[in-house]
XYZ file of C-alpha atoms in Angstrom:
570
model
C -81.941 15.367 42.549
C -81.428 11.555 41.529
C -79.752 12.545 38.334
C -77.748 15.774 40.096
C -76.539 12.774 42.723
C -75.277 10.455 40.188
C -72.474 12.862 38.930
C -69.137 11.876 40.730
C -68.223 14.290 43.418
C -67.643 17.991 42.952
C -64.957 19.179 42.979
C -63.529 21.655 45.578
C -62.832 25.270 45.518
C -59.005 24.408 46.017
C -59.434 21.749 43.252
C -60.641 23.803 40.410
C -58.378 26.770 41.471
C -55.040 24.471 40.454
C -56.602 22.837 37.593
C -56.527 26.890 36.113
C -53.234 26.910 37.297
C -51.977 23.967 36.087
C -53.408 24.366 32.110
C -52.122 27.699 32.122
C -48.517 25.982 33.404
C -49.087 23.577 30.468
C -49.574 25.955 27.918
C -46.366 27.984 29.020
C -44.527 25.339 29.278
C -45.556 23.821 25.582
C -45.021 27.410 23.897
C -41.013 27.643 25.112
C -40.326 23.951 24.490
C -41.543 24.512 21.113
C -39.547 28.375 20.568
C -36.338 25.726 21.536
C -37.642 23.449 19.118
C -37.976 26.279 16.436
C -34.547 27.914 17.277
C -32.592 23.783 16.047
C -30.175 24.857 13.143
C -29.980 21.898 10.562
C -26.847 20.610 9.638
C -25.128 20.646 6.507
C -24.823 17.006 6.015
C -28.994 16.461 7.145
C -31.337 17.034 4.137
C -33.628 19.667 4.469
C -36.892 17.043 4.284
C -35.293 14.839 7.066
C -34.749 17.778 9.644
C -38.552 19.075 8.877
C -39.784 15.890 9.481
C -37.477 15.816 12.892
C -39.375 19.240 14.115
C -42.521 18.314 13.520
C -42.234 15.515 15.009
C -40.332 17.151 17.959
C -43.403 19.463 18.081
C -46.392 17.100 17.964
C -44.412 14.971 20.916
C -44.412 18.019 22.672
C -48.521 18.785 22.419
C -48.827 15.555 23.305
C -47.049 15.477 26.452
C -49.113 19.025 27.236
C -52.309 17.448 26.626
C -51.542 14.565 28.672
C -50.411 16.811 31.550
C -53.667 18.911 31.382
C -55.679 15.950 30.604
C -56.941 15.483 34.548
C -57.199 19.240 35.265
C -59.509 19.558 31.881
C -61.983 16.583 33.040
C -62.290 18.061 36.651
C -62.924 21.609 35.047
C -65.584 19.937 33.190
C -67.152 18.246 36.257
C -67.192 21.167 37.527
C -68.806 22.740 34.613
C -71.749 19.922 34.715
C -72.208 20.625 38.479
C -72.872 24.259 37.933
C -75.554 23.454 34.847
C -76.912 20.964 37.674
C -77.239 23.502 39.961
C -79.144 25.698 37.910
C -81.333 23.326 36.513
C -82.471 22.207 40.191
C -82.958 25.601 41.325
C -85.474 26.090 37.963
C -86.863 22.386 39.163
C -87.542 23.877 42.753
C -89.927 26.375 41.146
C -92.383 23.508 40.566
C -91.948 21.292 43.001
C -93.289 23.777 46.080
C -96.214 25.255 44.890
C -97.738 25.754 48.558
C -97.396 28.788 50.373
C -96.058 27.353 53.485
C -93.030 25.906 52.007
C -91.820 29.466 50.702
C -89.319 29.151 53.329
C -87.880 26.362 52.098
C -88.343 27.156 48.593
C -86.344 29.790 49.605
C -83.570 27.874 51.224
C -83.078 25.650 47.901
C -82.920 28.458 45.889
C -80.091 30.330 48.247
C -78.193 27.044 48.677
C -77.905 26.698 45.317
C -76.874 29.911 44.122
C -74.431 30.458 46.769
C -72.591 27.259 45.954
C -72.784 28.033 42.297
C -71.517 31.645 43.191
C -68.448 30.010 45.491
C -66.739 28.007 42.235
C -68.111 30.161 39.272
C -65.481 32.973 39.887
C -62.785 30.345 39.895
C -63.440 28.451 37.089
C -66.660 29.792 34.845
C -63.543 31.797 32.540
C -62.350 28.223 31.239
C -65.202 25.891 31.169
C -66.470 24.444 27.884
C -69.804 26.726 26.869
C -72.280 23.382 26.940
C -76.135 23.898 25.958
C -78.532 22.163 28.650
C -80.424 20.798 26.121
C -77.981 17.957 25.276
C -79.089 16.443 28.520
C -82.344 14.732 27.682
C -82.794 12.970 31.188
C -82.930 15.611 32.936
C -85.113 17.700 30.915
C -88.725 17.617 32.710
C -92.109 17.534 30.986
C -93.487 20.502 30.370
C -96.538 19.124 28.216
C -98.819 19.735 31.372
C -98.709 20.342 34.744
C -100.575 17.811 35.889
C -97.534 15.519 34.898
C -95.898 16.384 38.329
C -98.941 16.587 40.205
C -99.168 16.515 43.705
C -102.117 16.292 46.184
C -101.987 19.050 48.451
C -102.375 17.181 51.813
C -99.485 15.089 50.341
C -96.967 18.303 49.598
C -98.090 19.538 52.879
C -96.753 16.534 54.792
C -93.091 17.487 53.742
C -91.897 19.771 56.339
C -88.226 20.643 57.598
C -87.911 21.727 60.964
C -84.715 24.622 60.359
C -83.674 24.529 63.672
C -82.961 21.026 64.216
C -81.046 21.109 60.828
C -76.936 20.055 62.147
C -74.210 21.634 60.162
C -73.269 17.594 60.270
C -76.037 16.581 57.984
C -74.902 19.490 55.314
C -72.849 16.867 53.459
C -73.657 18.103 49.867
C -73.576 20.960 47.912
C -76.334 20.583 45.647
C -78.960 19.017 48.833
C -77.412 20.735 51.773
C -80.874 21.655 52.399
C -82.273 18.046 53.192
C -82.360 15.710 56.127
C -84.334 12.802 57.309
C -88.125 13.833 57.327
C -89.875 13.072 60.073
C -93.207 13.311 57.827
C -94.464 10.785 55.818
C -95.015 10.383 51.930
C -97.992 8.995 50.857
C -97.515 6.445 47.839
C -93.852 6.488 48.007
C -92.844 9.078 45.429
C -93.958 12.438 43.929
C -96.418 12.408 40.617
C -95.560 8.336 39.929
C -91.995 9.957 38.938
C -90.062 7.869 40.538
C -88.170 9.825 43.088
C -88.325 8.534 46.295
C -88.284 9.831 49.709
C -85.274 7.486 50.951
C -83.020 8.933 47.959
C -83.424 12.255 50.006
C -82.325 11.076 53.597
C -79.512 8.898 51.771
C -77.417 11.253 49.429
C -74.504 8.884 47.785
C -72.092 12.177 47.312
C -70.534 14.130 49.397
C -69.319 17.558 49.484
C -64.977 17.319 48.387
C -64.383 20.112 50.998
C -65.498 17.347 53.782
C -62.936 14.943 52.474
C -59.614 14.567 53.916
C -56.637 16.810 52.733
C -54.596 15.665 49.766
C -52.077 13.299 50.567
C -48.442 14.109 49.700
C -47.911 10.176 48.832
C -46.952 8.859 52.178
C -49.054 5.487 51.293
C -47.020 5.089 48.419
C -49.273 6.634 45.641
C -47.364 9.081 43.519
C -49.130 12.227 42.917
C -50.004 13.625 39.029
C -49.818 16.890 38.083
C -53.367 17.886 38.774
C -52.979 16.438 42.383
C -49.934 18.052 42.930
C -51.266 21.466 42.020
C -54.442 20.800 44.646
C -51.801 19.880 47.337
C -50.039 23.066 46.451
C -53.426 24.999 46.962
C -54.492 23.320 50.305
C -51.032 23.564 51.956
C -51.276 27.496 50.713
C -53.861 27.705 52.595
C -53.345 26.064 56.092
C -49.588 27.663 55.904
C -47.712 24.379 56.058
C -44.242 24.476 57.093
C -43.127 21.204 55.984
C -43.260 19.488 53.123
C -42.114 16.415 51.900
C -42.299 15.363 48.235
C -39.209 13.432 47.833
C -39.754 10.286 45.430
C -43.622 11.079 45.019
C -44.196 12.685 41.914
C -45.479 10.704 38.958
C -42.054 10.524 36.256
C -43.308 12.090 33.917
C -43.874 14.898 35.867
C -41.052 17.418 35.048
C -42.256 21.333 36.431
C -43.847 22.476 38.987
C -46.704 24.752 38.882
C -46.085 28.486 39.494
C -48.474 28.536 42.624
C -45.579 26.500 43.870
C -44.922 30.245 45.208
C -47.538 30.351 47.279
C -45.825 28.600 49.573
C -44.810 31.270 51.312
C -44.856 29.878 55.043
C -42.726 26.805 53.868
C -39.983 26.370 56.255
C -38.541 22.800 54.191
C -38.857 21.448 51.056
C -38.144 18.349 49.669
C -38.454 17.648 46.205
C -35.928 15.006 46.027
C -35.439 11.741 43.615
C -38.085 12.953 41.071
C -37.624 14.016 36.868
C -38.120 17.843 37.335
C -35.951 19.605 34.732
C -36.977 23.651 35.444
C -37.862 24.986 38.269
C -40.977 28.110 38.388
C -38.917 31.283 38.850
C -41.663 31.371 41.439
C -39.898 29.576 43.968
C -37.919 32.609 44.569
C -41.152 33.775 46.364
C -40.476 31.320 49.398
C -39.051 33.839 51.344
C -39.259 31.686 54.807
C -37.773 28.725 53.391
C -34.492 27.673 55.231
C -33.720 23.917 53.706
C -34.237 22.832 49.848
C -33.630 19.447 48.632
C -33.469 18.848 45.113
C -31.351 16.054 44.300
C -31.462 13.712 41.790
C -33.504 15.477 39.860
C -32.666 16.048 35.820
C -32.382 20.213 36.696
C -30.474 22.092 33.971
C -30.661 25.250 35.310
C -31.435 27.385 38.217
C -33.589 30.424 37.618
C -31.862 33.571 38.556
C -35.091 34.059 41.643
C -33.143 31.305 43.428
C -30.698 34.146 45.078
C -34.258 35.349 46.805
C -34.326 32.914 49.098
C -32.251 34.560 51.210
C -33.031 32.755 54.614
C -32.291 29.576 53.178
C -29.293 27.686 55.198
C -28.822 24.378 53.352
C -29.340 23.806 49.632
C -28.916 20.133 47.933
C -28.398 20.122 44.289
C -26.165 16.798 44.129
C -27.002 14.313 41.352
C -28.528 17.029 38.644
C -27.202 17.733 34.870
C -25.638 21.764 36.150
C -23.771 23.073 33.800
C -23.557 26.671 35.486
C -24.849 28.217 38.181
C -26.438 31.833 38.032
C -24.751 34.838 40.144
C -27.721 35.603 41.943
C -26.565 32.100 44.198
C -24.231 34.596 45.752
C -26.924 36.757 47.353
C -27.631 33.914 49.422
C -25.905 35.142 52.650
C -27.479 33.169 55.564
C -26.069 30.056 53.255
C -24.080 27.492 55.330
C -24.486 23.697 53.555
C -24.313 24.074 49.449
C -23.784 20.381 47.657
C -23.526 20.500 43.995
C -21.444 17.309 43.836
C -22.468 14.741 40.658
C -23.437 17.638 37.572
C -21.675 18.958 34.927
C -20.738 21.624 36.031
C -17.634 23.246 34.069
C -17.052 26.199 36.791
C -18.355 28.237 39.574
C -19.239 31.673 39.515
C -17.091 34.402 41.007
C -20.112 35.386 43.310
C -19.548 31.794 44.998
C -17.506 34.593 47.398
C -20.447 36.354 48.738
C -21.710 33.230 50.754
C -20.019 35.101 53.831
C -21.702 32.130 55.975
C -21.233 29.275 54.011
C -19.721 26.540 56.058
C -19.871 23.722 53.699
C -19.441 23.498 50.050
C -19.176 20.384 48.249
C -18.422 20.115 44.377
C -17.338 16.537 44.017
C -17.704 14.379 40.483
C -18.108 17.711 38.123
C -15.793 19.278 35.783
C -14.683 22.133 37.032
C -10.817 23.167 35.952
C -10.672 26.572 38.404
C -11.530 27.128 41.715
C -12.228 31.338 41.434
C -9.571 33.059 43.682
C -12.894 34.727 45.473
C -13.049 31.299 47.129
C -10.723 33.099 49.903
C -13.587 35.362 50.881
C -15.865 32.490 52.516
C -14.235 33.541 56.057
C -16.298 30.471 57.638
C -16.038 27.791 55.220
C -14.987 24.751 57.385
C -14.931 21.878 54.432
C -14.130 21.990 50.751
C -14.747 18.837 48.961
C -13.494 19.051 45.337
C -12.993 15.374 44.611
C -13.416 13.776 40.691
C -12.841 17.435 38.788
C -10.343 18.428 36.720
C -8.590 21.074 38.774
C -4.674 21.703 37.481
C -3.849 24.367 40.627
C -5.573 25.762 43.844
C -5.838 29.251 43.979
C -3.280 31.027 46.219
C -6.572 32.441 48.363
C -7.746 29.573 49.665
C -4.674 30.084 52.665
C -6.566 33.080 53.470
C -9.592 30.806 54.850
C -8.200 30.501 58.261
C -11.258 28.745 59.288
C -11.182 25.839 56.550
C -10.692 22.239 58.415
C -11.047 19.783 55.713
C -9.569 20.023 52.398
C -10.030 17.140 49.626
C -9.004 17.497 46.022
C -8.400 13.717 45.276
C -8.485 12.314 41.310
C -7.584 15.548 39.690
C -4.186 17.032 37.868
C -2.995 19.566 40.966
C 0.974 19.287 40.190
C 1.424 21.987 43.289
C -0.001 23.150 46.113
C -0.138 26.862 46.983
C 2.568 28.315 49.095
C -0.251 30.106 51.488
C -0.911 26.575 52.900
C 1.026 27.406 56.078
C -1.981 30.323 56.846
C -4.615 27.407 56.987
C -4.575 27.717 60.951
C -7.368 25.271 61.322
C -6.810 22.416 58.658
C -7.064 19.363 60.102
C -7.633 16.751 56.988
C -5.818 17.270 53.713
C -6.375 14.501 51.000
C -3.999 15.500 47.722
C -3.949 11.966 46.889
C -4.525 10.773 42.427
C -2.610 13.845 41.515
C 0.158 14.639 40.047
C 2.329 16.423 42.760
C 5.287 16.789 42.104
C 6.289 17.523 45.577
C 4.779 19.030 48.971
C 5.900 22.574 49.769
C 7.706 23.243 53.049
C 4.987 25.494 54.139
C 2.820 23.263 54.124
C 4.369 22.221 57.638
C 3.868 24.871 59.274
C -0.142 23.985 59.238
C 0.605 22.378 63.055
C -2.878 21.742 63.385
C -2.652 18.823 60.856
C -4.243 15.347 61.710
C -4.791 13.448 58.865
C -2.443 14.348 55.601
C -2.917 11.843 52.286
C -0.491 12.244 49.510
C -0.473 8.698 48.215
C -1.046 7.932 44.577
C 0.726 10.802 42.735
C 3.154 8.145 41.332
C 5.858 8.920 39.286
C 6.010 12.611 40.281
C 6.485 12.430 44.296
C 10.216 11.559 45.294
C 10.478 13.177 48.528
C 8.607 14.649 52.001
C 9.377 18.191 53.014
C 12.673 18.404 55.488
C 10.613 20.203 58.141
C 7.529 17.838 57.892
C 8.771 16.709 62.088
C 6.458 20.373 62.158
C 3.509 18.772 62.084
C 3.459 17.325 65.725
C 0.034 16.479 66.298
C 0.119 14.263 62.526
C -2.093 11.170 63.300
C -2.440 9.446 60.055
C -0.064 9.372 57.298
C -0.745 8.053 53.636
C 2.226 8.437 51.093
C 1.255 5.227 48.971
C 2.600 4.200 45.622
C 4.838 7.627 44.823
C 8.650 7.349 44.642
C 9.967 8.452 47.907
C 13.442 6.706 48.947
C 14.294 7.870 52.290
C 12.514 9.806 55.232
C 13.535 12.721 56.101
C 15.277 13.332 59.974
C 12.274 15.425 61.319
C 10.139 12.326 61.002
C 11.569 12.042 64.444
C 9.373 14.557 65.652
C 5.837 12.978 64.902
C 5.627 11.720 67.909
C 1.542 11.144 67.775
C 1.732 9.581 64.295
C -0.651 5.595 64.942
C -0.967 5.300 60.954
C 1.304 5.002 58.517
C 1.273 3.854 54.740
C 4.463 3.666 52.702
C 3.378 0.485 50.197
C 4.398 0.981 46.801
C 7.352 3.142 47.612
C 10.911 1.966 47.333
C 11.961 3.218 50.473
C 15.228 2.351 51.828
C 15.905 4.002 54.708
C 13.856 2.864 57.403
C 14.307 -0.489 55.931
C 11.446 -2.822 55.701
C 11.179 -4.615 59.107
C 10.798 -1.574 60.672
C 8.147 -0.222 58.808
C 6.495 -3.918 59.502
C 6.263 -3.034 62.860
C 4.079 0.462 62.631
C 3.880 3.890 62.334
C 5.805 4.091 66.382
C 8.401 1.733 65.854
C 9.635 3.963 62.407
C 9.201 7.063 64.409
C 11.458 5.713 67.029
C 14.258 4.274 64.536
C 14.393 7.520 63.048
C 14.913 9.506 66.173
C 17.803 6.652 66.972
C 19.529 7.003 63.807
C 19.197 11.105 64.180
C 20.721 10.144 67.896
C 23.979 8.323 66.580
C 24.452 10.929 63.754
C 24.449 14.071 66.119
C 27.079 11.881 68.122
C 29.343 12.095 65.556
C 29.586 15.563 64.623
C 31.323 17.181 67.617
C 34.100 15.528 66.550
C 34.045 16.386 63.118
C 33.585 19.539 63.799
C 36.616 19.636 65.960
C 38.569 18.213 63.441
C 37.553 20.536 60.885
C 38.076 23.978 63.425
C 41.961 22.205 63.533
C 42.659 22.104 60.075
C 41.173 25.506 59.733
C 43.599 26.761 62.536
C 46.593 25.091 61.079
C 45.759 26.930 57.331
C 45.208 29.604 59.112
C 48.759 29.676 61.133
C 50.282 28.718 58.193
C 48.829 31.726 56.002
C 49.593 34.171 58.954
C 53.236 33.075 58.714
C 53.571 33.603 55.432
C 51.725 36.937 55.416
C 54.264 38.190 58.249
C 57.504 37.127 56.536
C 56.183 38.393 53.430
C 55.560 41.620 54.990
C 58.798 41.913 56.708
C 60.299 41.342 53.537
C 59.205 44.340 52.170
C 59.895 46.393 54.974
């Protein structure tokens, strides 16, 4: 029992069940990144020697990294390996050590406790443990020379006794000696045959069992968890149906994929696995049918698995700060969708199915490079912000007027030249930033979006020259940024914006209102234009008189002419 109490602690049911997992993650995971490996086409200007040395080498790094993942889940399997050899080696011991008839009970007891514990991890684990022969283990091999070697009086043996009944499930703190507590008998001589093994090395076992210990810790005291740890925390919360979980920022780096029991998850309700190095994600992760929020971000993911469009409760879904290139249709299926943020990839365009997210709400693809928004944008009837900033987008589609919901539209630092006529259906756009474009100008339908707060066109240079004629439409205008484009004069209707606090107009060569009006704000020009509109209307009654005189005079003239003509003829 000495030697069986010196191993470190056995491992738990839990424990052994994700290192399985975990190797046989490994092993997939080795076998496809060396099919990629295999599938490398050399180039023509490589030799042939050089690029054989480069897979090889590419291949060994890759069985390297494998056996360094499985590294931890091998050692525990083999702890667990030694523990069950212990196990049986005790129970054979147990045979010897009780030769009276009254201990049969307890003979009994040892040989139950230790055959039901071996029974509890041997299904789990006995398929991938090393085969190791029990005779490598000289110290704990007993002499069998004579009996008389572990000889022990009979009034001496017959002192041991355990009372069952006052045995507490508290003192069961080992797996191997759940079966002893303090004695309240004495032990003549101190120890059994001159062995060596002492009575107090009973009453004070040094291990105790790993299902006592507290739950793995997810690395909220700033310990990042390996892969074998990981794996064990997957197991555990599988088990008590967690909800929550938070693994942002505390997974070793090198860690990059999950384990497939990752899907066992199935109660999971949020999941953060934010700020780590994953680059795949387990196609398992589809299985979280409950989950509502996923964060991934900044992460090195280059693709989603197509199982992602299963979770099809989820609501908001981070992906911002990843290497995307595409995005798989399935996304579409996710219907209950409302928050999607795939801002900062590399992503070159979305998928047509982006128009199934019926309730999507919020969709940000900022900092990609993404030419074409699909026209099947105009089917997310609930999308209330599009954030397209940092892309290389040329056009809008002519469907995004049909999203009468939309509120927020920003397409800044890309090469729009015009904006889509259907602007004027946007019945609920309050923020539109077309600024570091290349407008050439701003449609007149634009202004009949009258729910318009906030409108930025500054920055498109060269290629802006004027403001639409009706723009006085857009009465409830706040702020107004037309910065650094090449507009000269303000149209009349500017008159109209009679709510309008901000104005910017540097970089412009504006002339009319001159400059010491603009100095004094966005009111003051707002005012000086509705003056000057004031002193021109004054003067047109009288041109217009002037002009229905002339036309009278031609007229009489004409007539006269007409009538002498006529009675000329006659």
């Amino acid at each position: 029992m000495r030697i069986h109490r010196s191993l470190p602690a056995r491992p738990g049911i839990d424990d052994v069940e994700a290192a399985l997992i975990l190797i046989r993650n490994a092993d997939t995971e080795e076998q496809s990144k060396t099919d990629v490996i295999s599938r490398q086409k050399r180039r023509k200007y490589i030799p042939e020697e050089l690029f054989n040395v480069l897979i090889e080498m590419q291949k060994h790094f890759v069985q390297f990294q494998t056996k360094e993942q499985k590294r931890d889940a091998v050692k525990l399997l083999e702890l667990e390996h030694y523990h069950q050899l212990f196990d049986e080696m005790i129970q054979r011991a147990s045979k010897c050590c009780v030769p009276s008839n009254s201990s049969n009970n307890v003979n009994n007891n040892v040989n139950n406790n230790v055959i039901n514990n071996t029974q509890s991890t041997a299904s789990n684990s006995s398929s991938s443990l090393p085969s190791t022969n029990s005779a490598s283990f000289s110290g704990a091999n007993l002499d069998q020379s004579t009996p008389s070697s572990m000889s022990v009086s009979t009034a001496s043996t017959s002192r041991l006794s355990f009372d069952k009944e006052s045995i507490k499930r508290s003192d069961l703190v080992t797996r191997d000696d759940s079966y002893v507590k303090n004695s309240k008998s004495t032990f003549y001589g101190g120890s059994i045959g001159g062995g060596g093994l002492r009575l107090d090395e009973f009453s004070t076992p040094r291990i105790k069992d790993s299902s006592l210990k507290p739950a793995v810790s997810s690395g909220a005291d700033g310990e990042k968890l390996s892969l074998i740890k990981l794996a064990s925390l997957i197991e555990v919360s599988s088990k008590k149906g967690t909800k929550d979980l938070n693994l942002g920022n505390k997974l070793m780096d090198q860690i990059e994929w999950l384990p497939d029991s990752i899907g066992k998850l199935t109660s999971l309700i949020t999941l953060d696995l934010s700020e780590n190095g994953l680059v795949v994600l387990p196609s398992s992760i589809g299985n979280l049918s409950s989950l509502t929020k996923l964060d991934l971000h900044s992460n090195k993911i280059l693709e989603l698995p197509e199982s992602i469009g299963d979770l099809v409760n989820l609501i908001c879904l981070d992906l911002h700060d990843n290497v995307l290139t595409s995005l798989p249709a399935s996304l579409g299926r996710l219907s209950r969708l409302q928050e999607l943020d795939l801002s900062s990839n590399s992503l070159l365009f979305l998928p047509d199915s982006i128009g199934s997210l019926v309730s999507l709400q919020k969709l940000n693809i900022e900092t990609n490079d993404i030419e074409e928004i699909p026209h099947s944008i105009g089917h997310c009837l609930s999308l209330k912000e599009l954030l397209a900033d940092y892309n290389k987008l040329k056009a809008l589609p002519e469907a995004v007027g049909r999203i009468n919901s939309l509120q927020r539209l920003s397409v800044r630092y890309n090469n729009i030249g015009r904006l889509p006529t259907t602007m004027s259906s946007l019945k609920s756009i309050q923020q539109l930033d077309v600024s570091f474009n290349e407008l050439e100008s701003v449609p007149e339908s634009l202004c009949f979006a009258t729910t318009l707060t906030k409108l930025d066109i500054s920055n498109n240079f060269a290629d802006l020259a004027s403001l639409p004629r009706s723009i006085g439409n857009l009465e409830l205008l706040e702020e107004l940024d037309m910065c650094n484009n090449q507009i000269r004069v303000l149209p009349d209707s500017f008159r109209m914006l009679s709510k309008l606090r901000v104005l910017k107009v540097e970089g412009n060569p504006l002339e009319l209102p001159p400059r010491n009006v603009i100095d004094q704000g966005a009111q003051a020009v707002v005012g000086y234009m509705s003056e000057l509109y004031e002193k021109k209307d004054s003067k047109v009654p009288s041109l217009k008189n002037k002009k229905s005189w002339t036309r009278f005079f031609k007229f009489s003239r004409s007539n006269k002419r007409n009538c002498r003509d006529h009675y000329a003829a006659a």
